[in-house]
PDB file of C-alpha atoms in Angstrom:
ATOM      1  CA  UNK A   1     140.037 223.846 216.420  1.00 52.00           C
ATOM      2  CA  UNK A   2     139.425 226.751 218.552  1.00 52.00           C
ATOM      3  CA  UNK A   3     139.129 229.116 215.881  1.00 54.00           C
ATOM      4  CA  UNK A   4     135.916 226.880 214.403  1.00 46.00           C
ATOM      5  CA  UNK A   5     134.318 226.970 217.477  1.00 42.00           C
ATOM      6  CA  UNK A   6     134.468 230.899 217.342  1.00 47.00           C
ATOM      7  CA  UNK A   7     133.338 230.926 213.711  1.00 44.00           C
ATOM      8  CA  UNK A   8     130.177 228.255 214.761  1.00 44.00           C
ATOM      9  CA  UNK A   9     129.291 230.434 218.078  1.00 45.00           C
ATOM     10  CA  UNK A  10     129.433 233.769 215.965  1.00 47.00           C
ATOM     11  CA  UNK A  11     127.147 232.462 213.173  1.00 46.00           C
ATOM     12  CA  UNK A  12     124.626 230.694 215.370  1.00 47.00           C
ATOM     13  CA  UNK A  13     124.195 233.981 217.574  1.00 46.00           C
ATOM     14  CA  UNK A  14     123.947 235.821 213.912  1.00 46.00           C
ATOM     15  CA  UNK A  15     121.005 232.723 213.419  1.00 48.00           C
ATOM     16  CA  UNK A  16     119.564 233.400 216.783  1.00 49.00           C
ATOM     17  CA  UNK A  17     119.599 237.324 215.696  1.00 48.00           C
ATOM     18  CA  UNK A  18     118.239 236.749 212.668  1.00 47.00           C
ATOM     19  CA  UNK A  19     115.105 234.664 213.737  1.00 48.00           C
ATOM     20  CA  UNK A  20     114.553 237.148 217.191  1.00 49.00           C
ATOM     21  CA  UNK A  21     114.102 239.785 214.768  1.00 49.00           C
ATOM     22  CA  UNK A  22     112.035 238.173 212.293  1.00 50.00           C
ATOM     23  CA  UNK A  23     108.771 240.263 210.985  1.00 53.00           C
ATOM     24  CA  UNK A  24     106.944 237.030 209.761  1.00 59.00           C
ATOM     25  CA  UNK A  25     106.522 235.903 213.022  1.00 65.00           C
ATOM     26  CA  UNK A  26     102.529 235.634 213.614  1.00 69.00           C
ATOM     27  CA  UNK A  27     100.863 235.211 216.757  1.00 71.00           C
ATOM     28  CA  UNK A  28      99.752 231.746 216.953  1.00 80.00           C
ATOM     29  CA  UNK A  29      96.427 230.545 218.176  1.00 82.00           C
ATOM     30  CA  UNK A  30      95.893 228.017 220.454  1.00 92.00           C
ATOM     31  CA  UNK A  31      93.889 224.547 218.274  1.00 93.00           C
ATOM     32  CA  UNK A  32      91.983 223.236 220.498  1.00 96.00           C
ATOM     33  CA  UNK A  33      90.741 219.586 221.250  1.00 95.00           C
ATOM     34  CA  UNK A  34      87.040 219.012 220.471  1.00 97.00           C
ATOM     35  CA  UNK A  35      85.502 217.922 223.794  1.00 96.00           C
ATOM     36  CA  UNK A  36      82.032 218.850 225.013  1.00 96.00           C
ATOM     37  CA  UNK A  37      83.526 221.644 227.322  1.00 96.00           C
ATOM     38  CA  UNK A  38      85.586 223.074 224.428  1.00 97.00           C
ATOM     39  CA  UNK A  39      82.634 223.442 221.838  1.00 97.00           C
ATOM     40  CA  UNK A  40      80.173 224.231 225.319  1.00 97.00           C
ATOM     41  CA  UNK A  41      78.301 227.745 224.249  1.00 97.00           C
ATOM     42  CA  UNK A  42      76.627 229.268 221.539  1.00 98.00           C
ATOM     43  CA  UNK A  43      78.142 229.912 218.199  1.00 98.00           C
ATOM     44  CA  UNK A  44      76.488 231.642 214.848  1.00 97.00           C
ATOM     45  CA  UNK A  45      77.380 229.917 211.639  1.00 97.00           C
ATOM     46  CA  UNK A  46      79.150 232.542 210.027  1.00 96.00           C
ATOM     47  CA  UNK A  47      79.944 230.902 206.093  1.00 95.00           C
ATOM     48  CA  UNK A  48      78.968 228.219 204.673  1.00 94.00           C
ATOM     49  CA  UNK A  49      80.872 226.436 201.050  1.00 93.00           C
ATOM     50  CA  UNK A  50      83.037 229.641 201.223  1.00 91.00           C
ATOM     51  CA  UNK A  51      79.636 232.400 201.330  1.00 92.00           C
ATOM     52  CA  UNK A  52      77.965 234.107 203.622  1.00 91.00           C
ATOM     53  CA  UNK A  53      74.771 233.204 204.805  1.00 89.00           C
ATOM     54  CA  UNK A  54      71.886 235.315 202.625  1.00 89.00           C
ATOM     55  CA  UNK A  55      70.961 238.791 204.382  1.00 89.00           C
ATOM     56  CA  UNK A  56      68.625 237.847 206.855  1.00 90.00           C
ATOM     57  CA  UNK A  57      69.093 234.140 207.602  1.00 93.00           C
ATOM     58  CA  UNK A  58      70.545 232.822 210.697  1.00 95.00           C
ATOM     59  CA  UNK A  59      71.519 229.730 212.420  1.00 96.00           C
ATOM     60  CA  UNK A  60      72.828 229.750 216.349  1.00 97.00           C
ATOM     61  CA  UNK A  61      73.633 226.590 218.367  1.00 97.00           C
ATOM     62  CA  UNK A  62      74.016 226.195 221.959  1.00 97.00           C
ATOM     63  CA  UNK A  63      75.944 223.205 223.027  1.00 98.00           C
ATOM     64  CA  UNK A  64      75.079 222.238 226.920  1.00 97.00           C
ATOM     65  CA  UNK A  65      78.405 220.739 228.184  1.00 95.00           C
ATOM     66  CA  UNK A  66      76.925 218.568 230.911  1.00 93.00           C
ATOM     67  CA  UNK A  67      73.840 216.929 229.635  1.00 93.00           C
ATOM     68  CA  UNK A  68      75.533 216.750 225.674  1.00 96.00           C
ATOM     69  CA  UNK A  69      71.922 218.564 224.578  1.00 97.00           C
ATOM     70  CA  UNK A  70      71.904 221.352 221.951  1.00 97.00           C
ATOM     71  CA  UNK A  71      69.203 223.946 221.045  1.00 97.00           C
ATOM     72  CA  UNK A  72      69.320 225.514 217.360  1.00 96.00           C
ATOM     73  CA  UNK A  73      67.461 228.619 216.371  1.00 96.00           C
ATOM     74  CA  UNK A  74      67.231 228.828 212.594  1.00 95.00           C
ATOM     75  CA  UNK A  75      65.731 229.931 209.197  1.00 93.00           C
ATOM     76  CA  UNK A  76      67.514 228.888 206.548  1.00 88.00           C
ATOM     77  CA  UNK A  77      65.258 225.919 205.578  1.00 80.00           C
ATOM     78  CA  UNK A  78      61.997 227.283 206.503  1.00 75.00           C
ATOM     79  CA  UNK A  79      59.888 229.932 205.544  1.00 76.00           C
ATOM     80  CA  UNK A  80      59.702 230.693 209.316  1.00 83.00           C
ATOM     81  CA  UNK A  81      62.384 230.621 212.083  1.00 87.00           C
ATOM     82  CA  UNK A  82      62.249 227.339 214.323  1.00 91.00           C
ATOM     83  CA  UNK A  83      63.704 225.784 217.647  1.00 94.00           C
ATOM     84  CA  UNK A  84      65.555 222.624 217.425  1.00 94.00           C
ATOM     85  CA  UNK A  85      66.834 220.772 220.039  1.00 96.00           C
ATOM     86  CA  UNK A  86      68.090 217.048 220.920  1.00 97.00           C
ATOM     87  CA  UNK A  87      71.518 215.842 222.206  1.00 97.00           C
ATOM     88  CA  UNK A  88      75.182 215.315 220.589  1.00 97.00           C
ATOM     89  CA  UNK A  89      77.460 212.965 220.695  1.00 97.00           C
ATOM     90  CA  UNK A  90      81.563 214.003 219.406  1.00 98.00           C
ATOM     91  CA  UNK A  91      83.469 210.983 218.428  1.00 97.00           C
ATOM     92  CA  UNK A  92      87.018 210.097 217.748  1.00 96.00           C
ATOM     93  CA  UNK A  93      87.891 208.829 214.593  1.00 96.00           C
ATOM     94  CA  UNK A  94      91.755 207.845 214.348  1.00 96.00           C
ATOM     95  CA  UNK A  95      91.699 209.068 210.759  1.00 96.00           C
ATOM     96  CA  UNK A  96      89.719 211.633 210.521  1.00 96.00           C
ATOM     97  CA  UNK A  97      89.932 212.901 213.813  1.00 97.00           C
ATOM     98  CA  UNK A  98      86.100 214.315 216.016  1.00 98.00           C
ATOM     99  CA  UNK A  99      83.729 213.959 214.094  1.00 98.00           C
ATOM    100  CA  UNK A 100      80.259 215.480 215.768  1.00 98.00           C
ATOM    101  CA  UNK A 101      76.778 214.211 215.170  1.00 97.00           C
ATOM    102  CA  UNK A 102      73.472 214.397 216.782  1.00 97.00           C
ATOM    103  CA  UNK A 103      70.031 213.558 217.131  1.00 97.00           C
ATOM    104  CA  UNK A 104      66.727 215.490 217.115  1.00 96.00           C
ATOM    105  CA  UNK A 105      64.044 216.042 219.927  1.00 94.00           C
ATOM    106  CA  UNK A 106      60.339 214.656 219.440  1.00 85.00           C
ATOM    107  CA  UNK A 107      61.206 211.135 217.788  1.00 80.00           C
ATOM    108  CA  UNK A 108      62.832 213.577 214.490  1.00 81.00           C
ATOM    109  CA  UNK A 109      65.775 211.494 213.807  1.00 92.00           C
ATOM    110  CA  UNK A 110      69.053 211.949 213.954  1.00 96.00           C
ATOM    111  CA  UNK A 111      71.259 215.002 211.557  1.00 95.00           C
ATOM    112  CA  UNK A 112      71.519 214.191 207.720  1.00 93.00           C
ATOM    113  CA  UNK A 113      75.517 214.747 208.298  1.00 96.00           C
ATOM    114  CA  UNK A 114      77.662 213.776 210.614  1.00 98.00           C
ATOM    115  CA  UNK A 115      81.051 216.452 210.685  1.00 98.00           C
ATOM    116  CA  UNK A 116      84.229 216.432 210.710  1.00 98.00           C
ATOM    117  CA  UNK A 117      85.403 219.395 213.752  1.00 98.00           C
ATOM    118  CA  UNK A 118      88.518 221.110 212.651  1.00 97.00           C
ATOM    119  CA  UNK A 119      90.488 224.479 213.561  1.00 97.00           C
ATOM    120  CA  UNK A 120      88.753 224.822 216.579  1.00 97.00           C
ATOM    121  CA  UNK A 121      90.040 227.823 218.673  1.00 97.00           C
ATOM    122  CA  UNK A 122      88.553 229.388 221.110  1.00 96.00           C
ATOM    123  CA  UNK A 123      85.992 231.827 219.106  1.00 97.00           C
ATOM    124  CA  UNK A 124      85.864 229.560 215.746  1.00 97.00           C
ATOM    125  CA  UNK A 125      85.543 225.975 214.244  1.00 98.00           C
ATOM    126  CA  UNK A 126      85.085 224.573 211.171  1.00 98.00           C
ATOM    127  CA  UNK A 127      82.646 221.441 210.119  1.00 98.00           C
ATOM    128  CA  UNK A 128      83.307 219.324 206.745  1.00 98.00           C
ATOM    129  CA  UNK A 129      80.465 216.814 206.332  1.00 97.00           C
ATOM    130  CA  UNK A 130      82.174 213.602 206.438  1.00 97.00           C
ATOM    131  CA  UNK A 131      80.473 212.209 203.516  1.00 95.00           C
ATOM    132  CA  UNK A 132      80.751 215.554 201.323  1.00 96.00           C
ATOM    133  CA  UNK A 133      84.293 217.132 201.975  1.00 95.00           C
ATOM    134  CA  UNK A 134      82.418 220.023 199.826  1.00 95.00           C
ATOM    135  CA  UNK A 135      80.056 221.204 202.515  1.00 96.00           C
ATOM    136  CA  UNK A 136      81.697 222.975 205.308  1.00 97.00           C
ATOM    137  CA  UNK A 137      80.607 225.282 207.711  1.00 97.00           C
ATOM    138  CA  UNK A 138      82.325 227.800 209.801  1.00 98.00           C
ATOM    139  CA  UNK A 139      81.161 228.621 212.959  1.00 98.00           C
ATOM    140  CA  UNK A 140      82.031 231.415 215.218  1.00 98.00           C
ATOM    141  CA  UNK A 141      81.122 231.701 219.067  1.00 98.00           C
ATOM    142  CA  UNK A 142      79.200 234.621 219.627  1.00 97.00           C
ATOM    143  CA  UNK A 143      76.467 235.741 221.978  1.00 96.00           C
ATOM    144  CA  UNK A 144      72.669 234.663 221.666  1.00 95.00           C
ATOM    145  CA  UNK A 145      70.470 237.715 220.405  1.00 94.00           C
ATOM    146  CA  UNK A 146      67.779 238.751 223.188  1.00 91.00           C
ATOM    147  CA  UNK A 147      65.247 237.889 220.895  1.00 89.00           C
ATOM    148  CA  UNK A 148      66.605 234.265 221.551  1.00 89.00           C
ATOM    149  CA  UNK A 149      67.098 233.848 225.304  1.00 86.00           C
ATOM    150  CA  UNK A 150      64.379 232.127 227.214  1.00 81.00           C
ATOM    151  CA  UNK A 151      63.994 233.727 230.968  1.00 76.00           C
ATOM    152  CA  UNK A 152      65.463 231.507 233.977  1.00 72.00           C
ATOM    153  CA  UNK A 153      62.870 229.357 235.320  1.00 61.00           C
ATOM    154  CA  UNK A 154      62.796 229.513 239.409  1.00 57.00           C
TER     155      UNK A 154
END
């Protein structure tokens, strides 16, 4: 009996060994949950169905933590850039998990999509419009260009 509990301690510090050593081992990043102060910032939608956006088009979104508004600067439907803005709203589905929709300023209506958030990490998240699972959008947080940012009002 004493002689198997040698042979089990030798080959679980062998195990231990083994695993400590390991050069698979990749740093894991942290998911986050999708709350209003998690997705708070601006991020640049970086690919969209698996491509890059065309050379020259753009889309950055501001989410406002506090008041759930938004403000979009974009050019990918439009001949010129434009200004969105409205509010958000991230809700939990038990299946699907947050799913993120919003609503546009000026009496616009609300998005054509409402998205599924996944993978969010600190500096990326991924939408899947919940009634296409083939149109998703990754998003990265990033800084607003100058060209962008609107000086403090006093």
């Amino acid at each position: 009996m004493k002689q198997w509990f040698k042979v089990a301690f030798m080959m679980l510090a062998v195990a231990m060994f083994a695993t400590a050593c390991s050069d698979d081992d990749e740093p894991q990043v942290e998911v986050l949950d999708v709350t209003r102060s998690n997705i708070a910032g601006v991020w640049q939608l970086a690919s969209w169905n698996d491509a890059p956006l065309e050379s020259g088009n753009y889309v950055y979104i501001k989410f406002e933590r506090s008041e759930r508004r938004y403000t979009m600067w974009q050019n990918v439907d439009s001949f010129q850039a434009r200004k969105l803005t409205g509010l958000y709203w991230i809700d939990i589905d038990e299946e699907l998990g947050a799913i993120i929709r919003g609503s546009y300023d000026h009496g616009v209506g609300e998005w054509s999509h409402r998205y599924i958030v996944s993978d969010l990490t600190a500096n990326s998240m991924v939408w899947t419009s919940k009634d296409d699972a083939s149109d998703v959008s990754v998003y990265l947080r990033c800084e607003l260009p100058e060209e962008f940012v609107e000086p403090e009002q006093e």
